[in-house]
XYZ file of C-alpha atoms in Angstrom:
153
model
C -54.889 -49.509 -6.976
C -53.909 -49.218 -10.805
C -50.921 -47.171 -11.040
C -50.403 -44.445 -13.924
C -47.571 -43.532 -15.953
C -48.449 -40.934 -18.426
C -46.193 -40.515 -21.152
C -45.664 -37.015 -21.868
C -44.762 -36.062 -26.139
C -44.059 -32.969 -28.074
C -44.742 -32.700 -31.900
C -43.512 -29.565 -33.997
C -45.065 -29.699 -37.391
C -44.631 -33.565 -38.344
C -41.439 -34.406 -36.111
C -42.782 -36.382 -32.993
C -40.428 -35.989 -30.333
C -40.517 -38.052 -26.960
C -39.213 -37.191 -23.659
C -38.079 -40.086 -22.942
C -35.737 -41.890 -25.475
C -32.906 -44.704 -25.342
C -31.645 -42.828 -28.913
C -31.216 -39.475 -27.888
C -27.935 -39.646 -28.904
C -29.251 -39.563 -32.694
C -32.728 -37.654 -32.508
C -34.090 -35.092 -30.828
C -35.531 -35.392 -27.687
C -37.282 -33.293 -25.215
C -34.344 -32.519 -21.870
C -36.709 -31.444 -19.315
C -40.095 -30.372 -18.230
C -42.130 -28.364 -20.496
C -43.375 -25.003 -18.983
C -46.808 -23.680 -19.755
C -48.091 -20.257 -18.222
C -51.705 -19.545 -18.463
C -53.732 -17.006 -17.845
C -52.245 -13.917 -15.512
C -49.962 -13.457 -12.535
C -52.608 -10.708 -10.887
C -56.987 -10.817 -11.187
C -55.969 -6.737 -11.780
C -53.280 -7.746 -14.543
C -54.522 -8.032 -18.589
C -55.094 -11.618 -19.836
C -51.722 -12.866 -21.575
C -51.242 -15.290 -24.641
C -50.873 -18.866 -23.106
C -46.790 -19.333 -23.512
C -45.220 -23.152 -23.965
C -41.588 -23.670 -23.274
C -39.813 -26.768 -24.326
C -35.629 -27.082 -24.118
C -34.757 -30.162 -26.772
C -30.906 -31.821 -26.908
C -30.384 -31.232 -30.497
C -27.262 -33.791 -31.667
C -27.675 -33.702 -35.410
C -28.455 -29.833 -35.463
C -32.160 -30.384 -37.219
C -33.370 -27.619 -35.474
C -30.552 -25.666 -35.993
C -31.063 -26.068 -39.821
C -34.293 -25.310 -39.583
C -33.801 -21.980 -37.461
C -31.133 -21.203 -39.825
C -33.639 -21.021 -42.780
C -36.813 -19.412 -40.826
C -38.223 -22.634 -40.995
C -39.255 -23.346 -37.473
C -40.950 -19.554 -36.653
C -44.522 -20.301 -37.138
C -44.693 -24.573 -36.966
C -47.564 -26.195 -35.776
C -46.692 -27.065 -31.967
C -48.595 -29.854 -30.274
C -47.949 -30.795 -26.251
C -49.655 -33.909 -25.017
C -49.359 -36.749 -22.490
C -50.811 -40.566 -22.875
C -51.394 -43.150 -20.372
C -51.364 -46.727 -22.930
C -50.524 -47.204 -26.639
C -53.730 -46.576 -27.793
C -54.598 -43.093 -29.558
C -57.839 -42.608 -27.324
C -55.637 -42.642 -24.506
C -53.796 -39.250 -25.581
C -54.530 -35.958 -24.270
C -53.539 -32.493 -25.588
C -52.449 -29.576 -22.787
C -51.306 -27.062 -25.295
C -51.521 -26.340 -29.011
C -49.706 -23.343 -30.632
C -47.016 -22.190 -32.956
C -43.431 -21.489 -32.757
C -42.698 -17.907 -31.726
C -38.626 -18.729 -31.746
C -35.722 -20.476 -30.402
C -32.736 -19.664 -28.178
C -29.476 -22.184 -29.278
C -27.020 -22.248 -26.383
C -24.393 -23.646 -28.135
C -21.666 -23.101 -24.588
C -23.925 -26.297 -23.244
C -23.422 -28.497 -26.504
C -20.898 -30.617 -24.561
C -22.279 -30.574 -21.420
C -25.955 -31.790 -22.265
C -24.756 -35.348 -23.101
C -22.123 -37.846 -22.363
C -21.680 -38.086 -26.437
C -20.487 -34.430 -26.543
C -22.012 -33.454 -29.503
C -25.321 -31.487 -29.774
C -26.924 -28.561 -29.199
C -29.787 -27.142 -26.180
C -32.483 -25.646 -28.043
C -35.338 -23.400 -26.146
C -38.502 -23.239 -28.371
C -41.214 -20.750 -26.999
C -44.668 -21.114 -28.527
C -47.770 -19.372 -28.147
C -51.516 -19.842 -28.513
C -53.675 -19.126 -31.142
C -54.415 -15.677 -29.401
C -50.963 -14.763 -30.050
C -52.146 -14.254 -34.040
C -55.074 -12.231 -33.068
C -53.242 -9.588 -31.481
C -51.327 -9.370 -34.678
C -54.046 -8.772 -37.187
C -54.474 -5.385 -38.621
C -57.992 -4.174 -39.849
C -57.988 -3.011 -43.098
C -57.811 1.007 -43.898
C -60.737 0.544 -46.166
C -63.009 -1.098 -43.435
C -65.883 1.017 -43.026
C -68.057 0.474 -39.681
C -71.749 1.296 -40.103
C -73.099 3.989 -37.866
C -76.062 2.990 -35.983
C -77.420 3.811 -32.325
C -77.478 1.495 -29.004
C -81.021 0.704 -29.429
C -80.735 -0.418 -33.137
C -77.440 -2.557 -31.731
C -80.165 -3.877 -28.842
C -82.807 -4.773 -31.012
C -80.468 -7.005 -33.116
């Protein structure tokens, strides 16, 4: 029986970040599992935006720059695993932007044994997330026409 070890990877707009990584202690790297809620907790409840959560070690403060200058709201999120090196072995779960990012900076120390860095939680959200957002135009004029003209369409 073959066994498999998939490889799980975030990338926010170019930076790929593993999960794993023997230099955490100068990039960032992804602490612990990556949440991802779907759908609803009810059938009776409305349909919610699909919600990513990722909490990175941080020990250069990148992030923190770029949350500092409204960079990061609105990156391109990407959350995948792979089983082998090659790309046709990579598969996506979750594809998004950045909605924002919590610093704790009380845990900076206690994160990693090189006591500098920060714990960054990163919520994204789906494409639907946009949609919700977008405002029709005061202008927009809707044509008036009856069901069975609608039907007959």
């Amino acid at each position: 029986m073959a066994r498999v070890d998939p490889k799980p990877w975030v990338i926010i707009g170019d930076n790929h970040i593993p999960t794993c990584s023997d230099t955490y202690a100068s990039r960032v790297t992804v602490l612990d599992d990556v949440t991802i809620q779907w759908g609803q907790d009810h059938p009776t409840d409305d349909r919610k935006a699909t919600k990513a959560i990722v909490r990175l070690y941080d020990p250069a403060g990148e992030m923190m720059r770029r949350l500092a200058a409204e960079d990061l709201a609105g990156t391109m999120v990407v959350i995948g695993w792979s089983l082998g090196p090659a790309e046709a072995d990579e598969y996506v779960m979750f594809r998004g932007r950045v909605a924002g990012a919590d610093v704790d900076l009380s845990r900076r120390s206690a994160v990693s044994p090189v006591g500098r860095g920060f714990s960054v939680t990163i919520t994204c959200t789906d494409p639907s997330a946009d949609l919700a957002e977008y405002k029709v135009p005061d202008q927009t004029v809707w044509p008036a026409e009856t069901s069975i003209v609608r039907a007959n369409r």
